[in-house]
Amino acid sequence: EALLTEIKSLKAESAAQAEELRIKYLSKKGLVSSLFEDFKSVPPHEKKAVGMALNELKTEAQSTIQQLRDQFENAEPSGSGSDLTLPGTSFPLGGRHPLSVVRNQIVDIFARLGFTVAEGPEIEDDWHVFSALNFPPEHPARDMQDTFFIHKDPDVLLRTHTSSVQVRVMEQQEPPIRAIFPGRVFRNEAISARAHCIFHQVEGLYIDQDVSFADLRQTLLYFAKEMFGQETQIRLRPSYFPFTEPSAEMDISCTLCGGAGCTMCKNTGWVEILGCGMVDPNVLDNCHIDPKKYTGFAFGMGIERIAVLKYQIKDIRLFFENDIRFLEQFKSAL
Ligand code: PHE
């Protein structure tokens, strides 16, 4: 009895101490074992009761001392501390921003047609954003209302479109040129559900001998089908840009109703997604490319616009608010 209470209150402060206790009580010459030796001399009629008491004592000693040893063996897989077969703790994974997702999709699609990627500066000069692109001096796009000027210097400004990168690439490279230019652009506009003062564009440029409007159309049809699904149709409407002639705006069949008519396409069945055209000979000239030898096409689209149509997003401001509930929905859209 006394030995049982003694064993129950055993304590150890280290693995070595626990081992000492094991030897003291449970080893062959230990206290518990010696009691089993004495058991031989117990008279037969007491054997049952004494035997049961001894067994209880032994089990108690074994489990108490095992517990003491376990305290110091938490790192051991054999102990009760860790089970290596348990599932691990997972770390919260981030995801790509929807604008990056869509940008990468656009880059991938044009990469399959042999377009490489180039980038240019966001802070630009008048030449690359306007003058080289054939904007007349009084063109309204140069107006203070559209363009952010830095320190009111009319020659230092934030680019209003990625067409400035067209100019830089044409100035630096000989045709054939086949490249796209993704990047951030800035316009001094009131922020609303449909417009923002900062947004993203992807510009495309293809210059070589005998590049035709048919090449432009086929390239854009391929893009539209890859981006929005093979059933997508396109339509080109005549338009005007200073740097392309002829110019067009491209619509795709509505991604929501497929052309039947709904609120997104204002019942027309079509939504506008980009501007395009044949590079104006004046622009080629400005960039030291011979317009008699080479022709080319250019196009430009807003990444936000493509994303809004593809994922049916109601408010463009969501892209810039960093609301995790919005962003998390694009985790799997790699
Ligand atoms: N730069 C034009 C815009 O920002 C788009 C465009 C690019 C149009 C290339 C034609 C050719 O609206």
mmCIF file of C-alpha atoms and ligand atoms in Angstrom:
data_model
loop_
_atom_site.group_PDB
_atom_site.id
_atom_site.type_symbol
_atom_site.label_atom_id
_atom_site.label_comp_id
_atom_site.label_asym_id
_atom_site.label_seq_id
_atom_site.Cartn_x
_atom_site.Cartn_y
_atom_site.Cartn_z
ATOM 1 C CA GLU A 1 0.000 0.000 0.000
ATOM 2 C CA ALA A 2 2.656 2.463 1.076
ATOM 3 C CA LEU A 3 4.737 1.610 -1.962
ATOM 4 C CA LEU A 4 1.703 2.190 -4.223
ATOM 5 C CA THR A 5 1.148 5.757 -2.946
ATOM 6 C CA GLU A 6 4.873 6.382 -3.134
ATOM 7 C CA ILE A 7 4.915 5.333 -6.769
ATOM 8 C CA LYS A 8 1.841 7.414 -7.646
ATOM 9 C CA SER A 9 3.530 10.578 -6.395
ATOM 10 C CA LEU A 10 6.839 10.053 -8.197
ATOM 11 C CA LYS A 11 8.298 13.065 -10.013
ATOM 12 C CA ALA A 12 11.254 13.517 -12.308
ATOM 13 C CA GLU A 13 12.965 16.621 -13.615
ATOM 14 C CA SER A 14 14.971 15.100 -16.421
ATOM 15 C CA ALA A 15 15.115 12.054 -18.624
ATOM 16 C CA ALA A 16 18.043 10.789 -16.553
ATOM 17 C CA GLN A 17 16.030 11.054 -13.337
ATOM 18 C CA ALA A 18 13.156 9.169 -14.886
ATOM 19 C CA GLU A 19 15.600 6.478 -15.942
ATOM 20 C CA GLU A 20 16.956 6.267 -12.383
ATOM 21 C CA LEU A 21 13.425 5.733 -11.097
ATOM 22 C CA ARG A 22 12.845 3.026 -13.663
ATOM 23 C CA ILE A 23 15.939 1.226 -12.422
ATOM 24 C CA LYS A 24 15.001 1.740 -8.779
ATOM 25 C CA TYR A 25 11.515 0.252 -9.115
ATOM 26 C CA LEU A 26 11.278 -1.793 -12.285
ATOM 27 C CA SER A 27 14.669 -3.253 -13.130
ATOM 28 C CA LYS A 28 15.410 -6.896 -12.324
ATOM 29 C CA LYS A 29 16.828 -5.971 -8.933
ATOM 30 C CA GLY A 30 14.377 -3.099 -8.375
ATOM 31 C CA LEU A 31 11.874 -2.759 -5.533
ATOM 32 C CA VAL A 32 8.874 -4.083 -7.407
ATOM 33 C CA SER A 33 10.772 -7.081 -8.730
ATOM 34 C CA SER A 34 12.019 -7.955 -5.259
ATOM 35 C CA LEU A 35 8.410 -8.019 -4.013
ATOM 36 C CA PHE A 36 7.675 -10.571 -6.723
ATOM 37 C CA GLU A 37 10.589 -12.602 -5.352
ATOM 38 C CA ASP A 38 9.002 -12.441 -1.871
ATOM 39 C CA PHE A 39 5.696 -13.596 -3.384
ATOM 40 C CA LYS A 40 7.097 -17.142 -3.464
ATOM 41 C CA SER A 41 7.004 -17.293 0.338
ATOM 42 C CA VAL A 42 3.422 -16.047 0.667
ATOM 43 C CA PRO A 43 1.142 -18.778 2.159
ATOM 44 C CA PRO A 44 -1.166 -20.323 -0.504
ATOM 45 C CA HIS A 45 -4.452 -18.930 0.896
ATOM 46 C CA GLU A 46 -3.131 -15.336 0.618
ATOM 47 C CA LYS A 47 -1.583 -15.776 -2.809
ATOM 48 C CA LYS A 48 -4.654 -14.532 -4.701
ATOM 49 C CA ALA A 49 -5.065 -11.248 -2.808
ATOM 50 C CA VAL A 50 -1.342 -10.511 -2.656
ATOM 51 C CA GLY A 51 -0.935 -11.400 -6.318
ATOM 52 C CA MET A 52 -3.616 -8.969 -7.385
ATOM 53 C CA ALA A 53 -2.109 -6.219 -5.248
ATOM 54 C CA LEU A 54 1.323 -6.882 -6.722
ATOM 55 C CA ASN A 55 0.030 -6.774 -10.289
ATOM 56 C CA GLU A 56 -1.728 -3.483 -9.615
ATOM 57 C CA LEU A 57 1.488 -2.115 -8.146
ATOM 58 C CA LYS A 58 3.506 -3.213 -11.158
ATOM 59 C CA THR A 59 1.079 -1.738 -13.721
ATOM 60 C CA GLU A 60 0.926 1.510 -11.782
ATOM 61 C CA ALA A 61 4.729 1.704 -11.572
ATOM 62 C CA GLN A 62 5.091 1.012 -15.282
ATOM 63 C CA SER A 63 2.569 3.622 -16.409
ATOM 64 C CA THR A 64 3.744 6.309 -13.953
ATOM 65 C CA ILE A 65 7.364 5.907 -14.930
ATOM 66 C CA GLN A 66 6.497 5.734 -18.638
ATOM 67 C CA GLN A 67 4.641 9.056 -18.265
ATOM 68 C CA LEU A 68 7.635 10.596 -16.545
ATOM 69 C CA ARG A 69 9.900 9.462 -19.392
ATOM 70 C CA ASP A 70 7.449 10.736 -22.043
ATOM 71 C CA GLN A 71 7.650 14.278 -20.704
ATOM 72 C CA PHE A 72 11.232 14.434 -21.906
ATOM 73 C CA GLU A 73 10.697 12.704 -25.186
ATOM 74 C CA ASN A 74 8.214 15.004 -26.883
ATOM 75 C CA ALA A 75 10.297 15.207 -30.023
ATOM 76 C CA GLU A 76 10.440 11.440 -30.367
ATOM 77 C CA PRO A 77 7.900 9.907 -32.705
ATOM 78 C CA SER A 78 7.536 6.951 -30.335
ATOM 79 C CA GLY A 79 6.344 9.221 -27.515
ATOM 80 C CA SER A 80 2.813 10.528 -27.072
ATOM 81 C CA GLY A 81 3.912 14.068 -28.100
ATOM 82 C CA SER A 82 3.919 13.853 -31.889
ATOM 83 C CA ASP A 83 2.338 11.719 -34.534
ATOM 84 C CA LEU A 84 4.087 12.052 -37.862
ATOM 85 C CA THR A 85 1.101 10.658 -39.708
ATOM 86 C CA LEU A 86 -1.118 13.616 -38.719
ATOM 87 C CA PRO A 87 -1.849 16.127 -41.545
ATOM 88 C CA GLY A 88 0.479 19.150 -41.367
ATOM 89 C CA THR A 89 -0.486 22.738 -40.570
ATOM 90 C CA SER A 90 -1.288 24.523 -43.826
ATOM 91 C CA PHE A 91 -0.111 28.053 -44.546
ATOM 92 C CA PRO A 92 -2.598 30.495 -46.095
ATOM 93 C CA LEU A 93 -1.753 30.763 -49.810
ATOM 94 C CA GLY A 94 -2.062 34.020 -51.717
ATOM 95 C CA GLY A 95 -3.321 34.297 -55.267
ATOM 96 C CA ARG A 96 -2.599 36.417 -58.300
ATOM 97 C CA HIS A 97 -4.456 39.689 -58.706
ATOM 98 C CA PRO A 98 -7.222 39.356 -61.348
ATOM 99 C CA LEU A 99 -5.524 42.011 -63.494
ATOM 100 C CA SER A 100 -2.304 39.970 -63.456
ATOM 101 C CA VAL A 101 -4.282 36.837 -64.294
ATOM 102 C CA VAL A 102 -5.856 38.519 -67.335
ATOM 103 C CA ARG A 103 -2.604 40.217 -68.359
ATOM 104 C CA ASN A 104 -0.846 36.830 -68.346
ATOM 105 C CA GLN A 105 -3.654 35.289 -70.397
ATOM 106 C CA ILE A 106 -3.328 38.050 -73.004
ATOM 107 C CA VAL A 107 0.468 37.685 -73.119
ATOM 108 C CA ASP A 108 0.150 33.890 -73.510
ATOM 109 C CA ILE A 109 -2.328 34.134 -76.370
ATOM 110 C CA PHE A 110 -0.167 36.545 -78.373
ATOM 111 C CA ALA A 111 2.992 34.590 -77.525
ATOM 112 C CA ARG A 112 1.476 31.673 -79.471
ATOM 113 C CA LEU A 113 1.377 33.967 -82.536
ATOM 114 C CA GLY A 114 5.034 34.931 -82.069
ATOM 115 C CA PHE A 115 4.553 38.250 -80.242
ATOM 116 C CA THR A 116 7.243 39.122 -77.694
ATOM 117 C CA VAL A 117 6.752 41.465 -74.705
ATOM 118 C CA ALA A 118 8.350 44.914 -74.283
ATOM 119 C CA GLU A 119 7.846 47.619 -71.682
ATOM 120 C CA GLY A 120 8.479 51.354 -71.485
ATOM 121 C CA PRO A 121 8.489 54.144 -68.892
ATOM 122 C CA GLU A 122 5.295 55.388 -67.184
ATOM 123 C CA ILE A 123 6.703 58.939 -66.958
ATOM 124 C CA GLU A 124 7.056 60.038 -70.554
ATOM 125 C CA ASP A 125 7.687 63.035 -72.778
ATOM 126 C CA ASP A 126 5.346 64.674 -75.262
ATOM 127 C CA TRP A 127 7.145 63.129 -78.251
ATOM 128 C CA HIS A 128 6.522 59.487 -77.325
ATOM 129 C CA VAL A 129 2.944 59.913 -76.078
ATOM 130 C CA PHE A 130 1.652 62.419 -78.655
ATOM 131 C CA SER A 131 3.908 64.050 -81.269
ATOM 132 C CA ALA A 132 5.505 60.939 -82.785
ATOM 133 C CA LEU A 133 2.024 59.383 -82.870
ATOM 134 C CA ASN A 134 0.792 62.100 -85.215
ATOM 135 C CA PHE A 135 -1.335 63.993 -82.674
ATOM 136 C CA PRO A 136 -1.901 67.511 -84.020
ATOM 137 C CA PRO A 137 -0.675 70.281 -81.634
ATOM 138 C CA GLU A 138 -4.222 71.268 -80.674
ATOM 139 C CA HIS A 139 -5.518 67.733 -80.145
ATOM 140 C CA PRO A 140 -7.811 67.591 -77.082
ATOM 141 C CA ALA A 141 -6.030 64.522 -75.642
ATOM 142 C CA ARG A 142 -3.076 66.782 -74.790
ATOM 143 C CA ASP A 143 -5.413 68.865 -72.675
ATOM 144 C CA MET A 144 -4.790 69.360 -68.969
ATOM 145 C CA GLN A 145 -8.128 67.663 -68.359
ATOM 146 C CA ASP A 146 -6.904 64.350 -69.731
ATOM 147 C CA THR A 147 -3.197 64.259 -69.090
ATOM 148 C CA PHE A 148 -1.350 64.369 -65.787
ATOM 149 C CA PHE A 149 1.594 66.732 -66.199
ATOM 150 C CA ILE A 150 4.434 66.673 -63.710
ATOM 151 C CA HIS A 151 5.369 70.069 -62.211
ATOM 152 C CA LYS A 152 3.190 71.670 -64.922
ATOM 153 C CA ASP A 153 6.019 71.036 -67.393
ATOM 154 C CA PRO A 154 4.229 70.210 -70.678
ATOM 155 C CA ASP A 155 7.077 67.893 -71.642
ATOM 156 C CA VAL A 156 7.012 65.637 -68.560
ATOM 157 C CA LEU A 157 3.821 63.657 -68.223
ATOM 158 C CA LEU A 158 2.288 60.341 -67.216
ATOM 159 C CA ARG A 159 1.557 58.292 -70.324
ATOM 160 C CA THR A 160 -2.124 58.256 -71.247
ATOM 161 C CA HIS A 161 -1.756 55.103 -73.355
ATOM 162 C CA THR A 162 0.790 52.356 -74.028
ATOM 163 C CA SER A 163 1.136 53.529 -77.645
ATOM 164 C CA SER A 164 4.227 55.382 -76.388
ATOM 165 C CA VAL A 165 5.987 52.013 -76.187
ATOM 166 C CA GLN A 166 5.204 51.435 -79.906
ATOM 167 C CA VAL A 167 7.241 54.536 -80.675
ATOM 168 C CA ARG A 168 10.150 53.494 -78.441
ATOM 169 C CA VAL A 169 10.303 50.008 -79.962
ATOM 170 C CA MET A 170 10.091 51.309 -83.551
ATOM 171 C CA GLU A 171 12.860 53.824 -82.826
ATOM 172 C CA GLN A 172 15.098 51.054 -81.526
ATOM 173 C CA GLN A 173 14.326 48.027 -83.719
ATOM 174 C CA GLU A 174 14.348 47.252 -87.411
ATOM 175 C CA PRO A 175 11.296 45.459 -88.813
ATOM 176 C CA PRO A 176 10.066 42.781 -88.632
ATOM 177 C CA ILE A 177 8.627 43.850 -85.272
ATOM 178 C CA ARG A 178 6.019 41.690 -83.573
ATOM 179 C CA ALA A 179 5.487 42.640 -79.951
ATOM 180 C CA ILE A 180 2.940 43.518 -77.292
ATOM 181 C CA PHE A 181 3.344 46.117 -74.572
ATOM 182 C CA PRO A 182 1.428 45.672 -71.315
ATOM 183 C CA GLY A 183 1.516 48.485 -68.789
ATOM 184 C CA ARG A 184 -0.104 51.022 -66.520
ATOM 185 C CA VAL A 185 -1.580 54.230 -67.934
ATOM 186 C CA PHE A 186 -2.943 57.416 -66.376
ATOM 187 C CA ARG A 187 -5.788 59.762 -67.295
ATOM 188 C CA ASN A 188 -7.123 62.695 -65.363
ATOM 189 C CA GLU A 189 -10.671 61.366 -65.140
ATOM 190 C CA ALA A 190 -13.278 61.220 -62.403
ATOM 191 C CA ILE A 191 -13.285 57.813 -60.735
ATOM 192 C CA SER A 192 -16.527 55.858 -61.151
ATOM 193 C CA ALA A 193 -17.750 52.278 -61.494
ATOM 194 C CA ARG A 194 -16.723 52.383 -65.176
ATOM 195 C CA ALA A 195 -13.609 54.610 -65.236
ATOM 196 C CA HIS A 196 -10.473 55.092 -63.186
ATOM 197 C CA CYS A 197 -7.567 57.532 -63.355
ATOM 198 C CA ILE A 198 -5.117 54.621 -63.287
ATOM 199 C CA PHE A 199 -5.693 51.585 -65.455
ATOM 200 C CA HIS A 200 -3.851 49.040 -67.578
ATOM 201 C CA GLN A 201 -3.513 48.508 -71.297
ATOM 202 C CA VAL A 202 -1.936 46.029 -73.649
ATOM 203 C CA GLU A 203 -0.745 47.480 -76.940
ATOM 204 C CA GLY A 204 0.166 45.297 -79.916
ATOM 205 C CA LEU A 205 2.332 46.095 -82.931
ATOM 206 C CA TYR A 206 3.240 44.125 -86.041
ATOM 207 C CA ILE A 207 5.440 45.706 -88.708
ATOM 208 C CA ASP A 208 6.845 43.888 -91.718
ATOM 209 C CA GLN A 209 6.620 43.871 -95.512
ATOM 210 C CA ASP A 210 3.069 43.357 -96.800
ATOM 211 C CA VAL A 211 1.245 43.341 -93.468
ATOM 212 C CA SER A 212 -2.431 43.896 -94.316
ATOM 213 C CA PHE A 213 -5.710 44.743 -92.634
ATOM 214 C CA ALA A 214 -6.695 41.076 -93.158
ATOM 215 C CA ASP A 215 -3.733 40.069 -90.957
ATOM 216 C CA LEU A 216 -4.987 42.464 -88.282
ATOM 217 C CA ARG A 217 -8.490 41.074 -88.425
ATOM 218 C CA GLN A 218 -7.371 37.440 -88.277
ATOM 219 C CA THR A 219 -5.006 38.137 -85.362
ATOM 220 C CA LEU A 220 -7.761 39.833 -83.384
ATOM 221 C CA LEU A 221 -10.305 37.105 -84.206
ATOM 222 C CA TYR A 222 -7.862 34.498 -82.884
ATOM 223 C CA PHE A 223 -7.355 36.563 -79.727
ATOM 224 C CA ALA A 224 -11.101 37.008 -79.131
ATOM 225 C CA LYS A 225 -11.825 33.290 -79.516
ATOM 226 C CA GLU A 226 -8.942 32.253 -77.257
ATOM 227 C CA MET A 227 -9.886 34.807 -74.617
ATOM 228 C CA PHE A 228 -13.673 34.561 -74.567
ATOM 229 C CA GLY A 229 -14.388 31.127 -76.082
ATOM 230 C CA GLN A 230 -14.427 29.636 -79.579
ATOM 231 C CA GLU A 231 -18.041 30.681 -80.234
ATOM 232 C CA THR A 232 -17.072 34.376 -79.928
ATOM 233 C CA GLN A 233 -17.624 36.588 -82.977
ATOM 234 C CA ILE A 234 -16.003 39.937 -83.748
ATOM 235 C CA ARG A 235 -17.057 43.013 -85.671
ATOM 236 C CA LEU A 236 -14.932 45.992 -86.739
ATOM 237 C CA ARG A 237 -16.438 49.479 -86.872
ATOM 238 C CA PRO A 238 -14.687 52.405 -88.632
ATOM 239 C CA SER A 239 -13.136 54.812 -86.135
ATOM 240 C CA TYR A 240 -10.416 57.423 -85.819
ATOM 241 C CA PHE A 241 -7.012 57.534 -84.103
ATOM 242 C CA PRO A 242 -4.277 59.991 -85.153
ATOM 243 C CA PHE A 243 -1.703 57.196 -85.374
ATOM 244 C CA THR A 244 -3.605 54.629 -87.471
ATOM 245 C CA GLU A 245 -5.222 54.868 -90.906
ATOM 246 C CA PRO A 246 -7.642 53.266 -91.454
ATOM 247 C CA SER A 247 -8.724 52.879 -87.822
ATOM 248 C CA ALA A 248 -11.368 50.665 -86.272
ATOM 249 C CA GLU A 249 -12.974 49.747 -83.018
ATOM 250 C CA MET A 250 -13.547 46.073 -82.354
ATOM 251 C CA ASP A 251 -16.641 44.608 -80.705
ATOM 252 C CA ILE A 252 -17.088 41.032 -79.577
ATOM 253 C CA SER A 253 -20.386 39.186 -79.326
ATOM 254 C CA CYS A 254 -21.666 39.766 -75.789
ATOM 255 C CA THR A 255 -20.046 37.406 -73.278
ATOM 256 C CA LEU A 256 -23.193 37.359 -71.143
ATOM 257 C CA CYS A 257 -25.997 36.713 -73.645
ATOM 258 C CA GLY A 258 -23.909 35.494 -76.595
ATOM 259 C CA GLY A 259 -25.455 38.145 -78.838
ATOM 260 C CA ALA A 260 -29.133 37.719 -77.964
ATOM 261 C CA GLY A 261 -29.314 41.037 -76.108
ATOM 262 C CA CYS A 262 -29.020 41.826 -72.392
ATOM 263 C CA THR A 263 -28.216 44.689 -70.042
ATOM 264 C CA MET A 264 -24.439 44.268 -70.401
ATOM 265 C CA CYS A 265 -24.534 44.883 -74.160
ATOM 266 C CA LYS A 266 -27.488 47.278 -73.877
ATOM 267 C CA ASN A 267 -29.479 44.881 -76.038
ATOM 268 C CA THR A 268 -27.156 45.310 -79.011
ATOM 269 C CA GLY A 269 -25.505 41.881 -78.678
ATOM 270 C CA TRP A 270 -22.040 43.481 -79.009
ATOM 271 C CA VAL A 271 -19.502 44.990 -76.598
ATOM 272 C CA GLU A 272 -16.526 47.118 -77.543
ATOM 273 C CA ILE A 273 -13.145 45.799 -76.421
ATOM 274 C CA LEU A 274 -10.348 47.563 -78.313
ATOM 275 C CA GLY A 275 -9.095 50.110 -80.816
ATOM 276 C CA CYS A 276 -6.907 49.198 -83.781
ATOM 277 C CA GLY A 277 -5.775 50.111 -87.259
ATOM 278 C CA MET A 278 -2.962 50.211 -89.806
ATOM 279 C CA VAL A 279 0.002 52.240 -88.525
ATOM 280 C CA ASP A 280 -0.132 55.686 -90.157
ATOM 281 C CA PRO A 281 2.797 56.237 -92.603
ATOM 282 C CA ASN A 282 3.614 59.484 -90.734
ATOM 283 C CA VAL A 283 4.229 57.471 -87.560
ATOM 284 C CA LEU A 284 6.571 55.053 -89.371
ATOM 285 C CA ASP A 285 8.416 58.060 -90.774
ATOM 286 C CA ASN A 286 8.714 59.661 -87.322
ATOM 287 C CA CYS A 287 10.306 56.440 -86.068
ATOM 288 C CA HIS A 288 12.750 56.087 -89.009
ATOM 289 C CA ILE A 289 10.956 53.167 -90.644
ATOM 290 C CA ASP A 290 10.482 53.443 -94.403
ATOM 291 C CA PRO A 291 6.697 53.565 -95.078
ATOM 292 C CA LYS A 292 7.266 52.618 -98.729
ATOM 293 C CA LYS A 293 8.900 49.361 -97.708
ATOM 294 C CA TYR A 294 6.945 48.429 -94.573
ATOM 295 C CA THR A 295 3.363 48.409 -93.354
ATOM 296 C CA GLY A 296 1.982 47.365 -90.002
ATOM 297 C CA PHE A 297 -0.950 47.172 -87.685
ATOM 298 C CA ALA A 298 -1.442 48.238 -84.080
ATOM 299 C CA PHE A 299 -4.127 47.621 -81.496
ATOM 300 C CA GLY A 300 -4.690 48.606 -77.889
ATOM 301 C CA MET A 301 -7.012 47.284 -75.206
ATOM 302 C CA GLY A 302 -7.774 47.970 -71.549
ATOM 303 C CA ILE A 303 -6.987 45.040 -69.256
ATOM 304 C CA GLU A 304 -9.690 46.097 -66.770
ATOM 305 C CA ARG A 305 -12.241 46.066 -69.575
ATOM 306 C CA ILE A 306 -11.280 42.545 -70.662
ATOM 307 C CA ALA A 307 -11.405 41.360 -67.022
ATOM 308 C CA VAL A 308 -14.789 43.035 -66.409
ATOM 309 C CA LEU A 309 -16.277 41.242 -69.422
ATOM 310 C CA LYS A 310 -14.620 37.912 -68.758
ATOM 311 C CA TYR A 311 -15.572 37.726 -65.067
ATOM 312 C CA GLN A 312 -18.709 39.909 -65.164
ATOM 313 C CA ILE A 313 -17.427 42.433 -62.640
ATOM 314 C CA LYS A 314 -19.823 45.285 -61.979
ATOM 315 C CA ASP A 315 -17.447 47.939 -60.632
ATOM 316 C CA ILE A 316 -13.913 48.650 -61.888
ATOM 317 C CA ARG A 317 -12.945 50.154 -58.500
ATOM 318 C CA LEU A 318 -12.916 46.647 -57.019
ATOM 319 C CA PHE A 319 -9.583 46.049 -58.787
ATOM 320 C CA PHE A 320 -7.878 48.718 -56.694
ATOM 321 C CA GLU A 321 -9.468 48.313 -53.271
ATOM 322 C CA ASN A 322 -7.556 45.219 -52.145
ATOM 323 C CA ASP A 323 -10.678 43.686 -50.617
ATOM 324 C CA ILE A 324 -9.628 40.122 -49.844
ATOM 325 C CA ARG A 325 -13.200 38.834 -50.360
ATOM 326 C CA PHE A 326 -13.052 40.030 -53.977
ATOM 327 C CA LEU A 327 -9.473 38.966 -54.670
ATOM 328 C CA GLU A 328 -9.895 35.467 -53.222
ATOM 329 C CA GLN A 329 -12.404 34.584 -55.918
ATOM 330 C CA PHE A 330 -9.610 34.557 -58.502
ATOM 331 C CA LYS A 331 -7.301 32.185 -56.632
ATOM 332 C CA SER A 332 -7.888 29.306 -59.003
ATOM 333 C CA ALA A 333 -7.963 31.435 -62.159
ATOM 334 C CA LEU A 334 -4.315 31.014 -63.061
HETATM 335 N N1 PHE B 1 -4.029 54.073 -77.848
HETATM 336 C C1 PHE B 1 -5.431 53.893 -78.084
HETATM 337 C C2 PHE B 1 -6.202 54.245 -76.798
HETATM 338 O O1 PHE B 1 -5.604 54.362 -75.765
HETATM 339 C C3 PHE B 1 -5.768 52.484 -78.486
HETATM 340 C C4 PHE B 1 -5.169 52.108 -79.814
HETATM 341 C C5 PHE B 1 -3.936 51.474 -79.867
HETATM 342 C C6 PHE B 1 -5.830 52.363 -80.988
HETATM 343 C C7 PHE B 1 -3.384 51.138 -81.085
HETATM 344 C C8 PHE B 1 -5.298 51.996 -82.199
HETATM 345 C C9 PHE B 1 -4.081 51.379 -82.253
HETATM 346 O O2 PHE B 1 -7.408 54.402 -76.817
#
